[in-house]
XYZ file of C-alpha atoms in Angstrom:
332
model
C 0.092 -0.192 0.005
C 3.086 2.565 0.898
C 4.736 1.820 -2.438
C 1.238 2.233 -4.613
C 0.807 5.660 -2.359
C 4.377 6.736 -3.458
C 3.866 5.791 -7.216
C 0.459 7.853 -6.952
C 2.465 11.020 -5.592
C 5.215 10.781 -8.206
C 2.592 10.677 -10.996
C 0.969 13.385 -9.668
C 4.323 15.875 -9.434
C 5.196 14.649 -12.752
C 1.721 15.903 -14.150
C 2.271 19.284 -11.815
C 5.975 19.718 -13.577
C 4.470 18.752 -16.764
C 1.615 21.108 -16.592
C 3.588 23.838 -15.146
C 6.188 23.869 -17.976
C 3.621 24.660 -20.482
C 2.842 27.724 -22.287
C -0.261 28.751 -24.664
C -0.398 29.598 -28.193
C -3.188 31.369 -28.581
C -4.368 31.795 -32.940
C -6.464 34.685 -34.064
C -7.819 34.668 -37.293
C -8.643 38.275 -38.243
C -8.548 37.609 -42.083
C -11.808 38.197 -43.828
C -12.212 34.353 -44.447
C -11.329 31.200 -42.879
C -7.654 29.744 -42.417
C -6.504 26.403 -41.486
C -3.470 26.783 -39.224
C -0.909 23.952 -39.537
C 1.518 23.068 -36.899
C 5.181 20.713 -37.286
C 6.995 19.652 -34.473
C 10.689 19.470 -35.060
C 12.438 16.039 -35.343
C 13.129 14.945 -31.508
C 10.413 17.352 -30.292
C 6.999 16.077 -28.521
C 4.054 16.332 -31.468
C 1.703 18.701 -30.911
C -2.395 18.135 -30.780
C -4.238 18.935 -32.987
C -1.389 19.385 -35.954
C -4.057 20.992 -38.212
C -7.612 23.019 -37.229
C -10.294 25.057 -38.663
C -10.250 28.769 -37.517
C -13.073 30.939 -38.909
C -12.940 34.726 -39.246
C -12.736 36.623 -36.075
C -12.208 33.417 -34.053
C -9.610 32.467 -31.613
C -8.124 29.099 -30.123
C -5.665 28.209 -27.192
C -3.002 25.328 -27.712
C -1.002 24.181 -24.879
C 2.870 23.703 -26.174
C 5.111 22.016 -23.702
C 8.476 23.644 -22.423
C 11.439 22.724 -24.848
C 9.322 22.770 -27.930
C 10.545 23.663 -31.223
C 8.772 23.362 -34.851
C 6.830 26.057 -37.114
C 3.507 27.186 -37.703
C 1.449 28.500 -40.751
C -2.113 29.126 -42.316
C -3.296 27.126 -45.000
C -5.764 28.894 -47.194
C -8.383 28.062 -49.638
C -9.139 24.563 -48.501
C -12.001 22.054 -49.223
C -12.869 18.612 -49.204
C -13.477 17.241 -52.617
C -16.363 14.937 -53.790
C -14.206 11.911 -52.490
C -13.688 13.439 -49.189
C -9.676 14.379 -49.771
C -8.985 17.797 -47.969
C -6.664 20.327 -50.042
C -5.764 23.684 -49.712
C -4.800 26.306 -52.465
C -1.925 27.509 -50.406
C 0.214 25.994 -47.527
C -1.322 22.573 -48.114
C 0.072 19.322 -45.809
C -0.653 16.656 -48.537
C -2.134 14.152 -46.034
C -5.688 14.358 -47.503
C -7.044 15.755 -44.495
C -7.326 18.520 -41.560
C -4.669 16.830 -40.012
C -0.950 17.527 -41.064
C 0.021 14.994 -39.341
C 3.963 15.121 -39.143
C 4.070 16.899 -42.430
C 5.090 19.967 -43.793
C 3.086 22.900 -45.528
C 3.776 23.529 -49.478
C 5.628 26.631 -50.253
C 4.864 29.667 -50.647
C 3.562 29.781 -47.059
C 4.491 32.641 -44.185
C 6.004 30.835 -41.268
C 6.182 31.233 -37.567
C 9.032 29.467 -36.315
C 9.656 29.039 -32.360
C 12.310 27.146 -30.098
C 10.904 27.344 -26.842
C 13.191 27.184 -23.238
C 16.323 27.007 -25.671
C 19.770 28.176 -24.791
C 20.038 30.113 -21.389
C 16.235 29.123 -21.000
C 15.183 31.677 -23.323
C 12.464 31.250 -26.312
C 13.586 32.326 -29.651
C 11.041 32.944 -32.332
C 10.497 34.398 -35.737
C 8.537 34.689 -38.868
C 10.094 33.800 -41.935
C 9.373 34.472 -45.825
C 12.552 32.030 -46.871
C 9.746 29.825 -48.111
C 7.561 32.521 -49.468
C 4.417 34.306 -48.295
C 0.679 33.653 -48.290
C -0.646 35.730 -45.719
C 0.364 38.175 -42.948
C 1.355 36.987 -39.880
C 2.020 38.791 -36.381
C 3.728 37.090 -33.422
C 3.198 38.624 -30.079
C 4.995 37.549 -26.692
C 2.844 37.929 -23.334
C 4.442 41.422 -22.015
C 6.210 42.472 -25.358
C 8.447 45.093 -25.368
C 7.965 48.103 -27.649
C 12.100 47.906 -28.980
C 14.570 45.974 -29.830
C 14.526 42.177 -30.148
C 14.327 40.971 -26.879
C 10.447 40.118 -26.237
C 9.327 42.151 -29.096
C 6.531 41.583 -31.829
C 7.513 39.932 -34.948
C 6.157 39.214 -38.126
C 5.270 40.453 -41.616
C 2.668 43.274 -41.728
C 2.549 44.138 -45.448
C 0.213 42.381 -48.056
C 2.879 40.952 -50.444
C 0.683 39.470 -52.535
C -0.218 42.950 -53.952
C 3.160 43.761 -54.475
C 4.875 40.350 -55.587
C 6.609 40.240 -58.839
C 5.173 38.775 -61.793
C 8.100 35.806 -61.643
C 7.253 34.950 -58.326
C 3.610 34.959 -58.164
C 2.015 31.512 -57.539
C -1.602 30.235 -57.057
C -3.572 33.087 -59.278
C -1.792 35.874 -57.066
C -2.784 34.153 -53.795
C 0.630 33.628 -52.739
C 4.568 34.966 -53.428
C 7.431 32.538 -54.148
C 10.802 32.873 -52.911
C 13.138 33.600 -55.370
C 14.927 30.118 -53.967
C 11.456 28.486 -54.548
C 11.005 30.243 -58.138
C 14.502 30.154 -59.828
C 16.514 27.259 -57.519
C 19.623 29.046 -58.058
C 22.529 28.535 -55.200
C 22.658 32.811 -54.947
C 19.169 32.716 -54.357
C 19.135 29.203 -52.095
C 22.487 29.749 -49.965
C 23.382 26.583 -51.175
C 26.761 25.324 -52.742
C 29.138 27.770 -53.184
C 26.937 30.327 -51.441
C 26.058 28.335 -48.363
C 27.746 30.691 -45.807
C 26.700 34.584 -44.575
C 30.145 35.807 -46.369
C 28.884 34.634 -50.078
C 25.333 34.720 -49.947
C 24.210 38.211 -49.602
C 20.775 39.932 -49.648
C 19.276 39.871 -53.484
C 17.095 42.274 -54.774
C 14.071 39.898 -54.229
C 15.175 39.729 -50.158
C 15.448 43.164 -50.030
C 12.193 44.315 -51.696
C 10.757 41.395 -49.026
C 12.617 43.126 -45.994
C 11.705 46.804 -46.719
C 8.365 45.571 -46.607
C 8.510 43.604 -43.818
C 11.738 44.583 -41.823
C 10.894 42.002 -38.873
C 10.711 38.983 -40.629
C 13.571 36.778 -42.088
C 13.999 37.345 -45.816
C 16.671 35.092 -46.842
C 18.418 32.417 -45.155
C 20.964 34.450 -43.166
C 18.998 37.408 -42.180
C 19.608 36.660 -38.292
C 20.637 39.735 -37.024
C 17.163 41.516 -37.311
C 14.773 38.671 -37.709
C 15.191 36.514 -34.723
C 13.850 37.432 -31.340
C 14.111 36.304 -27.877
C 12.372 36.379 -24.661
C 12.588 34.626 -21.226
C 11.151 31.223 -21.500
C 7.804 30.214 -19.782
C 5.668 32.965 -21.391
C 2.479 32.763 -23.376
C 2.175 33.741 -27.370
C -0.555 35.122 -29.510
C -0.274 34.487 -33.470
C -2.490 36.303 -35.118
C -3.231 35.951 -38.981
C -4.223 39.291 -40.858
C -4.501 41.681 -37.740
C -6.251 44.708 -37.686
C -6.770 47.838 -35.355
C -8.849 45.948 -32.879
C -8.395 44.549 -29.406
C -6.577 41.275 -28.786
C -8.657 38.028 -28.826
C -8.410 35.236 -26.006
C -9.719 32.019 -25.290
C -9.381 29.230 -22.338
C -8.883 25.766 -23.029
C -8.760 25.479 -26.542
C -12.376 26.845 -26.734
C -13.013 29.031 -29.834
C -14.568 32.424 -29.532
C -16.391 34.412 -31.985
C -16.482 38.104 -31.701
C -18.202 40.816 -34.213
C -16.074 40.243 -37.418
C -13.937 43.430 -37.849
C -14.185 45.833 -41.005
C -11.508 45.022 -43.299
C -10.070 47.532 -45.665
C -12.118 48.257 -48.634
C -10.703 47.242 -52.461
C -9.369 50.554 -52.968
C -7.393 51.506 -50.015
C -5.314 48.203 -49.536
C -7.264 45.579 -51.062
C -6.182 41.586 -51.427
C -6.978 39.216 -54.188
C -9.394 36.480 -53.203
C -8.088 33.165 -52.490
C -8.719 30.513 -55.188
C -11.198 27.398 -53.953
C -10.501 23.903 -55.173
C -13.350 22.610 -57.008
C -15.858 20.231 -55.051
C -16.617 19.811 -51.710
C -17.270 22.460 -48.923
C -15.696 25.730 -48.414
C -15.894 29.335 -46.837
C -15.609 32.474 -48.212
C -11.189 32.344 -48.534
C -10.779 36.199 -49.254
C -8.161 37.215 -46.980
C -7.737 40.572 -45.204
C -4.753 42.783 -44.988
C -2.917 44.455 -41.984
C -1.277 47.374 -40.649
C 2.230 48.330 -40.621
C 5.066 45.663 -39.091
C 7.254 47.955 -36.697
C 6.234 47.549 -33.077
C 4.145 50.676 -32.230
C 1.745 49.701 -35.546
C 1.976 46.112 -34.057
C 0.698 47.182 -30.854
C -1.863 49.398 -32.309
C -3.080 46.077 -34.458
C -3.791 44.501 -31.363
C -5.278 47.643 -29.032
C -2.027 47.994 -26.996
C -1.214 51.416 -28.507
C -2.407 54.592 -26.115
C -3.984 57.560 -28.203
C -1.148 60.084 -27.184
C 1.521 57.344 -28.440
C -0.062 56.899 -31.631
C -0.237 60.751 -32.132
C 3.151 61.356 -31.186
C 4.487 58.580 -33.495
C 2.655 59.559 -36.118
C 3.887 63.105 -36.120
C 7.102 61.735 -36.070
C 6.720 59.616 -38.555
C 5.242 62.055 -40.859
C 7.858 64.419 -40.349
C 10.731 62.192 -41.423
C 11.055 61.920 -45.199
C 12.762 58.215 -44.823
C 9.780 57.071 -42.697
C 7.346 58.806 -45.008
C 8.674 56.540 -47.646
C 8.446 53.404 -45.605
C 4.831 54.379 -44.788
C 4.114 54.565 -48.430
C 5.339 50.942 -48.837
C 3.394 49.945 -46.340
C -0.006 51.470 -47.764
């Protein structure tokens, strides 16, 4: 009997320790249409459940992630089932034929959010990457994020790159933008072969265009100094698809909450192409919304964290600075 009690206590302690080390990722959909997030764990890392799910417009879903997890997240778009019941997506498709990605990566091009939790020095490392191309805007916000620097700051790509994608990189009828590596396969674009180090693989005209539009995202393989962000481990994260200037959504226990869908910019202001839909089966409205700017105070504005005084002050500064005005025109 004593041995049984000890076993029960040890089991409870293990459960408490495991739950105490977990963090919550809240996925928020501010797009005008449904997205289907996918999750891929790196080799040697615990698999997250679910590996794929449906996220309607205006909804949020919280998913627990264990300490020490590493992997990538992305949003699939234009998903539907065909007459045979096979699930497929226009962008970011996992190729499993089902809602779950089940250990399969998403097809390029797709915007990625990448994480290593509780890594070196017990820090989290995260980034938003355009190295594999782009399909929609993503913003990553750690709880208690700072307003500047690369420590606990918001990371992401705010611009609608589909609207400014060069013709030679356009994919899926304008619903996604390929990377130069994906489109051309040349070592100088892929940082491979003789270009497989930061001294020989330098930014290209394509990666520089991505970087100017999305300064807080990876634009090519060795774009580390301004693209990888760190936080002390143990905090929660919000991953927002197509954020807009409305308060952040919260959910608990994995439940989905559906508030009033925010008003999206009209086609004559920002605009975005309608995501093509696979034929047959079911599918919702796949048009994707667009975002605000990508530097940290605009990211706070996008999620309702910027004060009116700060916004007025920063906007006045921007309008008085020619270079910043040029960057604002790029975003708009």
